[in-house]
Amino acid sequence: MNQPLQAPHYDGDAAMAALLKSTGSGLDINKLRYLVAGVVSAPRGERPKDWMGLVATDRSPALELQLAALEAEMAAGRPAELAARGPDRADRLAALRKELDRQKLDGFLVPRADEFQGEYVPPRAERLAWLTGFTGSAGLALVLAARAAVFIDGRYILQVRDEVDGALYDYRHITDAPPEAWLVQHLPEGGRLGYDPWLHTADGLSAIREAVERRGGRLVACDRNPVDAVWADQPAAPIAPVVAHPVQYAGREAAEKRAGVGAELEKAGLDAAVISQPASLAWLLNIRGADVPRTPLPLGFALAHRDGTVELFMEPLKLAPGIETHLGNGVSVSPPSEFGRALERLGSEHRKVLVDRSSGALWIVERLKSAGATPVPGEDPCALPKACKNETELSGMRNAHRRDGVAVTRFLAWLDAHVGKGEVDELAAVEKLAQFRRMGELFRDFSFDTISGAGPNGAIVHYRSSPRTNRKLQQGELFLLDSGAQYLDGTTDITRTVAIGTPTPEMRDRFTRVLKGHIALGAAKFPRGTSGSQLDALARRALWEVGLDYDHGTGHGVGSYLAVHEGPHRISKVPNRVALLPGMIVSNEPGYYKTGAYGIRVENLVAVRAEPAVEGSLPMLSFETLTLVPIDRRLVEPKIMSAEEIAWLDAYHQRVRESLTPLLDAPTATWLAQATQPAGA
Amino acid sequence: MNQPLQAPHYDGDAAMAALLKSTGSGLDINKLRYLVAGVVSAPRGERPKDWMGLVATDRSPALELQLAALEAEMAAGRPAELAARGPDRADRLAALRKELDRQKLDGFLVPRADEFQGEYVPPRAERLAWLTGFTGSAGLALVLAARAAVFIDGRYILQVRDEVDGALYDYRHITDAPPEAWLVQHLPEGGRLGYDPWLHTADGLSAIREAVERRGGRLVACDRNPVDAVWADQPAAPIAPVVAHPVQYAGREAAEKRAGVGAELEKAGLDAAVISQPASLAWLLNIRGADVPRTPLPLGFALAHRDGTVELFMEPLKLAPGIETHLGNGVSVSPPSEFGRALERLGSEHRKVLVDRSSGALWIVERLKSAGATPVPGEDPCALPKACKNETELSGMRNAHRRDGVAVTRFLAWLDAHVGKGEVDELAAVEKLAQFRRMGELFRDFSFDTISGAGPNGAIVHYRSSPRTNRKLQQGELFLLDSGAQYLDGTTDITRTVAIGTPTPEMRDRFTRVLKGHIALGAAKFPRGTSGSQLDALARRALWEVGLDYDHGTGHGVGSYLAVHEGPHRISKVPNRVALLPGMIVSNEPGYYKTGAYGIRVENLVAVRAEPAVEGSLPMLSFETLTLVPIDRRLVEPKIMSAEEIAWLDAYHQRVRESLTPLLDAPTATWLAQATQPAGA
């Protein structure tokens, strides 16, 4: 865990004003306080002083000390840990119900979403967690006058019971018992169900709309979110520096990307597109931010026009010096408050405007419509080109994975040497791994909070260790470690499952079946046009054979120094029509979880690549494995593997050994040589 | 091919009127002529005299002769073969364009659909074929003032070139180059695109609607179909007897089914459901008809109410004597012309009415809306219970497949004995197989037109032999035979590929890969909740390994003495969210097609069954193979099969041999014993 800055005494606004003035900062004390309110709402991350660059480029030690002091003071005023379960959850629910009454609503939808539909949401958008205590990365609460429910997916079945008070909320599996069914049962006939139009897409609401209409009721867009109305100490919007992402990592100039998106709009007969995914905006303009945890996203909206120009709507205070030059002539920057007016201008010109189905808020769609524009639901025009990494990005990903492989391998060697005494626990493992990663060149952050699950904790799919749940790594148990990093040249995500002491035959059987699934997918060849959904079963088949499965997707897209979860492709049993294309990165992560006993997952990132053309053959694709870390051979049971599967594992281990050994210290190299011996040897 | 009835001389209406009167028929001569106009628009099928039961129960030989004479006379007046390509296609297109002009339309959609969205459409709905010449089972024409296109899927890439004049129509692959893209390119800015609201569903039009709006144009519902307006000799609606389907085959009383559907509507908060799929109506009421080829469907609509009662809208002339008694008190019958009024009544009562997404015509949806009802798009409430066969139906399917296996096996033995002389051709093979099938107990019809493709004709996926394309079965070639039958107790569908003489190593390799896919799917175990889409890749993987694939689905649902293609489940790369459930029948039919050379397909029907429960295991499903016919071992290359695959094939052959031998003549039994020896033996 990174250390908080030392917090010296804050000498007061007058002294700070003087310091600002003498440094030549453009900020006065009021603007600075506004800035710092945003800074404490942004994650601290691994580079907690970066934000000071927004105050002044040349800073005296005295200024830095006082900025840190002000930050500490304002951070101390932040509300307590969101996840904390306590008696005030009942009060919050009661307050919300009173507010609903005031707004003449019979109910309200509280999604775990912000106006960007992102996976990470800033503290001010953590309405679901604030209200219910649930901190998972996906979920929905439905609050009616007499009854409420929280809907979660398979990853959070255990967690929701831990975090949410069952006396206040029903627990529901979002696909097995969807909100629609619950509404049809519990919404009063003719009921008015409120929603915040900034937090939902048109498609996202359609099933709920149908259910509400079936009860003769209607959905009501709220001007003011009723949760915000009763959330007295709601945090500010985050502010973190927005910086250039150099072309040496991005591989393509932003101007070229803008021209490409403009040409696509032209081809589709569209005038403009709303860019409502911050990752798309980051990709399109070759910029990165730090507004949400573990992902270098700058929150904001953009309008991409068919002529290749872009209007960016973003808090001006967060633009690092020099960014406007980097953005160039084709990009205008305005504060977010101007966004609505820009949509109205498109309306007055009767423009056809693409709105991304998966992230475009209903507020945007309705604003366009009422202003006279034609919103055209479609796919974010950046999504596909962003997903298909160029040669520079692929080469960066390979380099990043080599460095990441060194860090994880050093950790695994360290673990083998130290775990025997029974002193290593989950949190210590997280910290040790973090230390190894921080040594890597171009390291910027972790790509998500490490999942470090010993024994039964490994069976909690999206487990996060805390001092309360922290567990020693014990003999005869399995240890599941899912982690990743953000490097300037690439994003990593890897899971390894390690045997502590001697595993049982059942553990080895299950692990080997998971591995067989991993290999079947990793070694697959498939025709162009194939989607990830079509391949999903390959990863599950060896488990299905013995009546087992796992309740999560098999693979997610990964960004290039961007989100560790990105679309539009995925490998999942959930239908997805997006064909895999060369350059796409995707995880390959089958697993098996025995509740109360252990969890197993084997995850590598892979890149889609074209197979060499063969006369008489269709154009085929396959996967290049990017991740370079040994798989625990002590858990492999060669007896249930085919010769091809064993050959795949041995070849992978040989490649890991050859790639990493030159970069390792001698003891780790020795450990690696042993860890990568042929299976069955 | 069944022989047309001898056509004696028709003695005239006066003589017929006298005959009708003396027989005590309820029909006068005008009603009879109306009836026979419908009869000649219905398929002749295998029981061409059944319709006479609609005239009178006790018929003198003289009456039968005169009825046949009248039928022949009226049939002779029917328009010539629809598929014929000729100069009049250009005239028809010109006439349609003139009509569009009259209706102030810039274009018109001509789908291959009738008002039931069925696979088979009666002659009067064959607008696409009449206009363009294209006779495939799916397709769409888009006619604009200056340009027109026909959109087809992968099955019809070759056929469309054969049937449709490329000077009049562009050919387009419906998924690779969808109508939307073509419209965006060719529809004039602000253009009015007409459609017949009886022939499209709301969902079916949505992509086209979006494209039209993108061009600033709009979709216009036509009161009168412009094709009908210029189709002078458009056939009448079909009339064929609607008869009871006894509970000894159906397994469940119709009253019980109606109550069950009513309860589902109640549970979903709905008042009624429009039953717009004739197969659902047949299932729900335990009736069968003969309005379209090869499928015992009675065309009509029904309204199912939450109290379990049903209103049936169907031509009264086609109800066989006794049917109203069979339908019982809970079912009212009205002519189709009353359907609109019934929808209006639901409107005046402000009912919530389920309309099937996949078959409910926009006309129905709009009529409900404008009358004040709430149409709720959803799934046909009969679709799932119809798909999940009950024990009686499953047992009927097994029996039907045993009889069908006898017929196909006798044919294969006959073929082996006769093909050497080079005298057997595709059409002769079809007829010989038909003879064997007709001998089977409870045989009623074929379940589709047999695909009998020798050599390169086998590579045309939905090939139908004709005297023009008929080909001898020659040494060194493959013969692909896809056929099925309708028995009162079940529907069959089987494909076998047979080596004529010695196959090449490439043929054996390809065949074996197709077989490996067939086995991988047939032997799969999978958890409850798995959809067919998830399993599809298992059937393709062995082909993918060598860069090959097939451009069609892997499996379709099959009815119980109903449509050979039924939903809602399927096994396909096209995403489908319907989970496979015990009792569902589905085909397993991977293939491989080398254009200009040969076609390979291996198809069995399988039934989904629950695996025995095992402690610690998820509830799992697997497939029971229903089809019992040997797979040509001369095409099997055991060297590229796993031990498990060989064991599957041998066990299947053993089961075929043991099931069929007691039912076979001695020479066929001898042939079967040889054909089902272990692979590699």
PDB file of C-alpha atoms in Angstrom, chain B residues 309-523:
ATOM      1  CA  THR B 309     -60.335 -19.658 -23.327  1.00  0.00           C
ATOM      2  CA  VAL B 310     -59.254 -19.203 -26.922  1.00  0.00           C
ATOM      3  CA  GLU B 311     -60.762 -17.365 -29.879  1.00  0.00           C
ATOM      4  CA  LEU B 312     -59.756 -18.981 -33.143  1.00  0.00           C
ATOM      5  CA  PHE B 313     -59.904 -17.021 -36.413  1.00  0.00           C
ATOM      6  CA  MET B 314     -59.873 -19.423 -39.314  1.00  0.00           C
ATOM      7  CA  GLU B 315     -61.673 -20.090 -42.572  1.00  0.00           C
ATOM      8  CA  PRO B 316     -64.709 -22.118 -41.377  1.00  0.00           C
ATOM      9  CA  LEU B 317     -64.850 -24.101 -44.627  1.00  0.00           C
ATOM     10  CA  LYS B 318     -61.618 -25.843 -43.760  1.00  0.00           C
ATOM     11  CA  LEU B 319     -62.716 -27.319 -40.428  1.00  0.00           C
ATOM     12  CA  ALA B 320     -63.151 -31.070 -40.792  1.00  0.00           C
ATOM     13  CA  PRO B 321     -66.398 -32.494 -39.420  1.00  0.00           C
ATOM     14  CA  GLY B 322     -66.267 -32.939 -35.662  1.00  0.00           C
ATOM     15  CA  ILE B 323     -63.528 -30.404 -35.059  1.00  0.00           C
ATOM     16  CA  GLU B 324     -65.716 -28.008 -33.119  1.00  0.00           C
ATOM     17  CA  THR B 325     -66.583 -30.800 -30.706  1.00  0.00           C
ATOM     18  CA  HIS B 326     -62.902 -31.612 -30.391  1.00  0.00           C
ATOM     19  CA  LEU B 327     -62.103 -27.940 -29.653  1.00  0.00           C
ATOM     20  CA  GLY B 328     -64.699 -27.882 -26.898  1.00  0.00           C
ATOM     21  CA  ASN B 329     -66.487 -25.140 -25.005  1.00  0.00           C
ATOM     22  CA  GLY B 330     -63.422 -23.066 -24.246  1.00  0.00           C
ATOM     23  CA  VAL B 331     -62.736 -22.326 -27.902  1.00  0.00           C
ATOM     24  CA  SER B 332     -64.823 -20.123 -30.215  1.00  0.00           C
ATOM     25  CA  VAL B 333     -64.290 -20.170 -33.968  1.00  0.00           C
ATOM     26  CA  SER B 334     -64.790 -17.128 -36.215  1.00  0.00           C
ATOM     27  CA  PRO B 335     -63.792 -16.319 -39.780  1.00  0.00           C
ATOM     28  CA  PRO B 336     -60.469 -14.466 -40.235  1.00  0.00           C
ATOM     29  CA  SER B 337     -62.357 -11.298 -41.165  1.00  0.00           C
ATOM     30  CA  GLU B 338     -63.441 -11.036 -37.496  1.00  0.00           C
ATOM     31  CA  PHE B 339     -59.867 -10.884 -36.196  1.00  0.00           C
ATOM     32  CA  GLY B 340     -59.533  -7.094 -36.517  1.00  0.00           C
ATOM     33  CA  ARG B 341     -62.776  -6.545 -34.644  1.00  0.00           C
ATOM     34  CA  ALA B 342     -61.624  -8.832 -31.833  1.00  0.00           C
ATOM     35  CA  LEU B 343     -58.438  -6.769 -31.486  1.00  0.00           C
ATOM     36  CA  GLU B 344     -60.560  -3.636 -31.313  1.00  0.00           C
ATOM     37  CA  ARG B 345     -62.646  -5.162 -28.548  1.00  0.00           C
ATOM     38  CA  LEU B 346     -59.446  -5.824 -26.574  1.00  0.00           C
ATOM     39  CA  GLY B 347     -58.631  -2.179 -27.182  1.00  0.00           C
ATOM     40  CA  SER B 348     -61.928  -0.865 -25.920  1.00  0.00           C
ATOM     41  CA  GLU B 349     -61.348  -2.945 -22.759  1.00  0.00           C
ATOM     42  CA  HIS B 350     -57.793  -1.477 -22.452  1.00  0.00           C
ATOM     43  CA  ARG B 351     -56.263  -4.925 -22.335  1.00  0.00           C
ATOM     44  CA  LYS B 352     -52.563  -5.737 -22.077  1.00  0.00           C
ATOM     45  CA  VAL B 353     -51.946  -8.098 -24.950  1.00  0.00           C
ATOM     46  CA  LEU B 354     -48.819 -10.130 -25.550  1.00  0.00           C
ATOM     47  CA  VAL B 355     -47.667 -10.031 -29.168  1.00  0.00           C
ATOM     48  CA  ASP B 356     -44.967 -12.439 -30.234  1.00  0.00           C
ATOM     49  CA  ARG B 357     -41.827 -10.528 -31.158  1.00  0.00           C
ATOM     50  CA  SER B 358     -40.806 -12.949 -33.861  1.00  0.00           C
ATOM     51  CA  SER B 359     -44.123 -13.396 -35.666  1.00  0.00           C
ATOM     52  CA  GLY B 360     -46.609 -10.716 -34.590  1.00  0.00           C
ATOM     53  CA  ALA B 361     -47.285  -8.534 -37.642  1.00  0.00           C
ATOM     54  CA  LEU B 362     -47.020  -4.774 -37.232  1.00  0.00           C
ATOM     55  CA  TRP B 363     -50.618  -4.610 -38.456  1.00  0.00           C
ATOM     56  CA  ILE B 364     -51.693  -6.394 -35.266  1.00  0.00           C
ATOM     57  CA  VAL B 365     -49.567  -4.195 -33.018  1.00  0.00           C
ATOM     58  CA  GLU B 366     -50.862  -0.982 -34.616  1.00  0.00           C
ATOM     59  CA  ARG B 367     -54.464  -2.151 -34.570  1.00  0.00           C
ATOM     60  CA  LEU B 368     -54.202  -2.942 -30.845  1.00  0.00           C
ATOM     61  CA  LYS B 369     -52.551   0.404 -30.116  1.00  0.00           C
ATOM     62  CA  SER B 370     -54.978   2.504 -32.086  1.00  0.00           C
ATOM     63  CA  ALA B 371     -57.899   0.719 -30.426  1.00  0.00           C
ATOM     64  CA  GLY B 372     -56.596   1.506 -26.935  1.00  0.00           C
ATOM     65  CA  ALA B 373     -54.972  -1.783 -25.942  1.00  0.00           C
ATOM     66  CA  THR B 374     -51.368  -2.094 -24.740  1.00  0.00           C
ATOM     67  CA  PRO B 375     -49.469  -4.472 -26.999  1.00  0.00           C
ATOM     68  CA  VAL B 376     -46.643  -6.042 -24.986  1.00  0.00           C
ATOM     69  CA  PRO B 377     -43.866  -7.464 -27.154  1.00  0.00           C
ATOM     70  CA  GLY B 378     -42.710 -10.819 -25.834  1.00  0.00           C
ATOM     71  CA  GLU B 379     -42.357 -14.478 -26.612  1.00  0.00           C
ATOM     72  CA  ASP B 380     -45.205 -16.588 -27.957  1.00  0.00           C
ATOM     73  CA  PRO B 381     -46.443 -18.324 -24.774  1.00  0.00           C
ATOM     74  CA  CYS B 382     -46.791 -21.626 -26.659  1.00  0.00           C
ATOM     75  CA  ALA B 383     -43.252 -21.610 -28.027  1.00  0.00           C
ATOM     76  CA  LEU B 384     -41.463 -23.008 -24.992  1.00  0.00           C
ATOM     77  CA  PRO B 385     -44.022 -25.615 -23.870  1.00  0.00           C
ATOM     78  CA  LYS B 386     -44.366 -26.731 -27.501  1.00  0.00           C
ATOM     79  CA  ALA B 387     -40.587 -27.071 -27.806  1.00  0.00           C
ATOM     80  CA  CYS B 388     -40.298 -29.162 -24.627  1.00  0.00           C
ATOM     81  CA  LYS B 389     -41.822 -32.428 -25.736  1.00  0.00           C
ATOM     82  CA  ASN B 390     -43.734 -34.454 -23.167  1.00  0.00           C
ATOM     83  CA  GLU B 391     -43.091 -38.149 -22.547  1.00  0.00           C
ATOM     84  CA  THR B 392     -45.752 -39.215 -25.042  1.00  0.00           C
ATOM     85  CA  GLU B 393     -44.285 -37.021 -27.746  1.00  0.00           C
ATOM     86  CA  LEU B 394     -40.739 -38.210 -26.986  1.00  0.00           C
ATOM     87  CA  SER B 395     -41.831 -41.791 -27.141  1.00  0.00           C
ATOM     88  CA  GLY B 396     -43.613 -41.042 -30.436  1.00  0.00           C
ATOM     89  CA  MET B 397     -40.434 -39.419 -31.752  1.00  0.00           C
ATOM     90  CA  ARG B 398     -38.432 -42.532 -30.844  1.00  0.00           C
ATOM     91  CA  ASN B 399     -40.948 -44.771 -32.601  1.00  0.00           C
ATOM     92  CA  ALA B 400     -41.110 -42.541 -35.661  1.00  0.00           C
ATOM     93  CA  HIS B 401     -37.325 -42.503 -35.859  1.00  0.00           C
ATOM     94  CA  ARG B 402     -37.163 -46.261 -35.703  1.00  0.00           C
ATOM     95  CA  ARG B 403     -39.561 -46.518 -38.676  1.00  0.00           C
ATOM     96  CA  ASP B 404     -37.721 -43.750 -40.463  1.00  0.00           C
ATOM     97  CA  GLY B 405     -34.421 -45.484 -39.772  1.00  0.00           C
ATOM     98  CA  VAL B 406     -35.777 -48.638 -41.391  1.00  0.00           C
ATOM     99  CA  ALA B 407     -36.764 -46.688 -44.514  1.00  0.00           C
ATOM    100  CA  VAL B 408     -33.464 -44.840 -44.865  1.00  0.00           C
ATOM    101  CA  THR B 409     -31.421 -47.940 -44.091  1.00  0.00           C
ATOM    102  CA  ARG B 410     -33.332 -49.923 -46.718  1.00  0.00           C
ATOM    103  CA  PHE B 411     -32.613 -47.127 -49.139  1.00  0.00           C
ATOM    104  CA  LEU B 412     -28.878 -47.063 -48.322  1.00  0.00           C
ATOM    105  CA  ALA B 413     -28.653 -50.834 -48.780  1.00  0.00           C
ATOM    106  CA  TRP B 414     -30.510 -50.563 -52.076  1.00  0.00           C
ATOM    107  CA  LEU B 415     -28.214 -47.732 -53.159  1.00  0.00           C
ATOM    108  CA  ASP B 416     -25.063 -49.724 -52.404  1.00  0.00           C
ATOM    109  CA  ALA B 417     -26.439 -52.572 -54.462  1.00  0.00           C
ATOM    110  CA  HIS B 418     -27.491 -50.475 -57.440  1.00  0.00           C
ATOM    111  CA  VAL B 419     -25.182 -47.500 -57.656  1.00  0.00           C
ATOM    112  CA  GLY B 420     -22.279 -49.403 -59.199  1.00  0.00           C
ATOM    113  CA  LYS B 421     -23.863 -49.472 -62.628  1.00  0.00           C
ATOM    114  CA  GLY B 422     -23.914 -45.683 -62.756  1.00  0.00           C
ATOM    115  CA  GLU B 423     -27.658 -45.648 -63.494  1.00  0.00           C
ATOM    116  CA  VAL B 424     -28.967 -44.105 -60.282  1.00  0.00           C
ATOM    117  CA  ASP B 425     -29.537 -40.357 -60.453  1.00  0.00           C
ATOM    118  CA  GLU B 426     -30.581 -37.786 -57.860  1.00  0.00           C
ATOM    119  CA  LEU B 427     -34.270 -37.829 -58.711  1.00  0.00           C
ATOM    120  CA  ALA B 428     -34.425 -41.617 -58.834  1.00  0.00           C
ATOM    121  CA  ALA B 429     -32.836 -41.711 -55.388  1.00  0.00           C
ATOM    122  CA  VAL B 430     -35.456 -39.289 -54.062  1.00  0.00           C
ATOM    123  CA  GLU B 431     -38.256 -41.423 -55.439  1.00  0.00           C
ATOM    124  CA  LYS B 432     -36.799 -44.701 -54.155  1.00  0.00           C
ATOM    125  CA  LEU B 433     -36.362 -43.266 -50.666  1.00  0.00           C
ATOM    126  CA  ALA B 434     -39.924 -41.909 -50.809  1.00  0.00           C
ATOM    127  CA  GLN B 435     -41.219 -45.387 -51.628  1.00  0.00           C
ATOM    128  CA  PHE B 436     -39.524 -46.864 -48.574  1.00  0.00           C
ATOM    129  CA  ARG B 437     -40.862 -44.100 -46.349  1.00  0.00           C
ATOM    130  CA  ARG B 438     -44.429 -44.389 -47.626  1.00  0.00           C
ATOM    131  CA  MET B 439     -44.493 -47.979 -46.393  1.00  0.00           C
ATOM    132  CA  GLY B 440     -44.009 -46.771 -42.830  1.00  0.00           C
ATOM    133  CA  GLU B 441     -46.882 -46.877 -40.368  1.00  0.00           C
ATOM    134  CA  LEU B 442     -48.415 -43.460 -39.515  1.00  0.00           C
ATOM    135  CA  PHE B 443     -46.592 -41.863 -42.466  1.00  0.00           C
ATOM    136  CA  ARG B 444     -48.377 -38.684 -43.553  1.00  0.00           C
ATOM    137  CA  ASP B 445     -45.933 -36.651 -45.642  1.00  0.00           C
ATOM    138  CA  PHE B 446     -42.310 -35.746 -46.088  1.00  0.00           C
ATOM    139  CA  SER B 447     -41.123 -33.080 -43.691  1.00  0.00           C
ATOM    140  CA  PHE B 448     -39.418 -31.071 -46.459  1.00  0.00           C
ATOM    141  CA  ASP B 449     -38.387 -31.541 -50.080  1.00  0.00           C
ATOM    142  CA  THR B 450     -35.526 -34.008 -50.149  1.00  0.00           C
ATOM    143  CA  ILE B 451     -32.073 -32.624 -50.869  1.00  0.00           C
ATOM    144  CA  SER B 452     -30.393 -35.150 -53.105  1.00  0.00           C
ATOM    145  CA  GLY B 453     -27.055 -33.791 -54.263  1.00  0.00           C
ATOM    146  CA  ALA B 454     -24.518 -35.796 -56.234  1.00  0.00           C
ATOM    147  CA  GLY B 455     -20.949 -34.549 -56.621  1.00  0.00           C
ATOM    148  CA  PRO B 456     -20.826 -30.762 -57.003  1.00  0.00           C
ATOM    149  CA  ASN B 457     -24.600 -30.482 -56.494  1.00  0.00           C
ATOM    150  CA  GLY B 458     -23.985 -31.581 -52.907  1.00  0.00           C
ATOM    151  CA  ALA B 459     -22.057 -28.357 -52.341  1.00  0.00           C
ATOM    152  CA  ILE B 460     -25.199 -26.295 -52.955  1.00  0.00           C
ATOM    153  CA  VAL B 461     -26.435 -26.179 -49.395  1.00  0.00           C
ATOM    154  CA  HIS B 462     -30.179 -26.083 -49.995  1.00  0.00           C
ATOM    155  CA  TYR B 463     -30.094 -27.760 -53.378  1.00  0.00           C
ATOM    156  CA  ARG B 464     -33.265 -29.232 -54.874  1.00  0.00           C
ATOM    157  CA  SER B 465     -32.733 -31.521 -57.835  1.00  0.00           C
ATOM    158  CA  SER B 466     -34.765 -30.803 -60.926  1.00  0.00           C
ATOM    159  CA  PRO B 467     -34.769 -32.493 -64.317  1.00  0.00           C
ATOM    160  CA  ARG B 468     -32.502 -29.648 -65.466  1.00  0.00           C
ATOM    161  CA  THR B 469     -29.867 -30.178 -62.732  1.00  0.00           C
ATOM    162  CA  ASN B 470     -30.383 -33.921 -62.200  1.00  0.00           C
ATOM    163  CA  ARG B 471     -27.092 -35.783 -62.030  1.00  0.00           C
ATOM    164  CA  LYS B 472     -26.020 -39.395 -61.986  1.00  0.00           C
ATOM    165  CA  LEU B 473     -24.329 -40.748 -58.844  1.00  0.00           C
ATOM    166  CA  GLN B 474     -20.828 -41.385 -60.156  1.00  0.00           C
ATOM    167  CA  GLN B 475     -17.784 -43.301 -58.967  1.00  0.00           C
ATOM    168  CA  GLY B 476     -15.382 -41.270 -56.874  1.00  0.00           C
ATOM    169  CA  GLU B 477     -18.011 -38.735 -55.925  1.00  0.00           C
ATOM    170  CA  LEU B 478     -19.966 -38.054 -52.763  1.00  0.00           C
ATOM    171  CA  PHE B 479     -23.744 -38.171 -52.516  1.00  0.00           C
ATOM    172  CA  LEU B 480     -25.483 -35.978 -49.953  1.00  0.00           C
ATOM    173  CA  LEU B 481     -29.030 -36.900 -48.973  1.00  0.00           C
ATOM    174  CA  ASP B 482     -31.012 -34.725 -46.548  1.00  0.00           C
ATOM    175  CA  SER B 483     -34.582 -35.833 -46.028  1.00  0.00           C
ATOM    176  CA  GLY B 484     -37.303 -36.372 -43.482  1.00  0.00           C
ATOM    177  CA  ALA B 485     -40.854 -37.414 -42.943  1.00  0.00           C
ATOM    178  CA  GLN B 486     -43.974 -36.462 -41.073  1.00  0.00           C
ATOM    179  CA  TYR B 487     -45.467 -39.322 -39.097  1.00  0.00           C
ATOM    180  CA  LEU B 488     -48.514 -38.866 -36.886  1.00  0.00           C
ATOM    181  CA  ASP B 489     -46.273 -39.586 -33.904  1.00  0.00           C
ATOM    182  CA  GLY B 490     -43.256 -37.556 -34.896  1.00  0.00           C
ATOM    183  CA  THR B 491     -41.206 -35.593 -37.397  1.00  0.00           C
ATOM    184  CA  THR B 492     -37.829 -36.733 -38.727  1.00  0.00           C
ATOM    185  CA  ASP B 493     -34.901 -35.031 -40.453  1.00  0.00           C
ATOM    186  CA  ILE B 494     -31.689 -36.841 -41.351  1.00  0.00           C
ATOM    187  CA  THR B 495     -28.703 -36.238 -43.568  1.00  0.00           C
ATOM    188  CA  ARG B 496     -26.239 -38.880 -44.659  1.00  0.00           C
ATOM    189  CA  THR B 497     -23.310 -38.471 -46.988  1.00  0.00           C
ATOM    190  CA  VAL B 498     -22.423 -41.569 -48.969  1.00  0.00           C
ATOM    191  CA  ALA B 499     -19.237 -42.450 -50.827  1.00  0.00           C
ATOM    192  CA  ILE B 500     -19.915 -43.639 -54.343  1.00  0.00           C
ATOM    193  CA  GLY B 501     -16.930 -45.826 -55.161  1.00  0.00           C
ATOM    194  CA  THR B 502     -13.652 -44.902 -53.498  1.00  0.00           C
ATOM    195  CA  PRO B 503     -13.420 -41.493 -51.828  1.00  0.00           C
ATOM    196  CA  THR B 504     -10.252 -39.394 -51.971  1.00  0.00           C
ATOM    197  CA  PRO B 505      -8.140 -38.896 -48.824  1.00  0.00           C
ATOM    198  CA  GLU B 506      -9.287 -35.256 -48.769  1.00  0.00           C
ATOM    199  CA  MET B 507     -12.944 -36.333 -48.784  1.00  0.00           C
ATOM    200  CA  ARG B 508     -12.279 -38.725 -45.913  1.00  0.00           C
ATOM    201  CA  ASP B 509     -10.407 -36.057 -43.960  1.00  0.00           C
ATOM    202  CA  ARG B 510     -13.213 -33.518 -44.416  1.00  0.00           C
ATOM    203  CA  PHE B 511     -15.931 -36.038 -43.678  1.00  0.00           C
ATOM    204  CA  THR B 512     -14.166 -37.168 -40.526  1.00  0.00           C
ATOM    205  CA  ARG B 513     -13.805 -33.575 -39.323  1.00  0.00           C
ATOM    206  CA  VAL B 514     -17.504 -33.013 -39.876  1.00  0.00           C
ATOM    207  CA  LEU B 515     -18.175 -36.226 -37.984  1.00  0.00           C
ATOM    208  CA  LYS B 516     -15.849 -35.152 -35.155  1.00  0.00           C
ATOM    209  CA  GLY B 517     -17.903 -31.972 -34.850  1.00  0.00           C
ATOM    210  CA  HIS B 518     -21.107 -33.993 -34.882  1.00  0.00           C
ATOM    211  CA  ILE B 519     -19.759 -36.240 -32.125  1.00  0.00           C
ATOM    212  CA  ALA B 520     -18.390 -33.345 -30.030  1.00  0.00           C
ATOM    213  CA  LEU B 521     -21.840 -31.785 -30.015  1.00  0.00           C
ATOM    214  CA  GLY B 522     -23.777 -35.029 -29.678  1.00  0.00           C
ATOM    215  CA  ALA B 523     -21.681 -36.176 -26.718  1.00  0.00           C
TER     216      ALA B 523
END
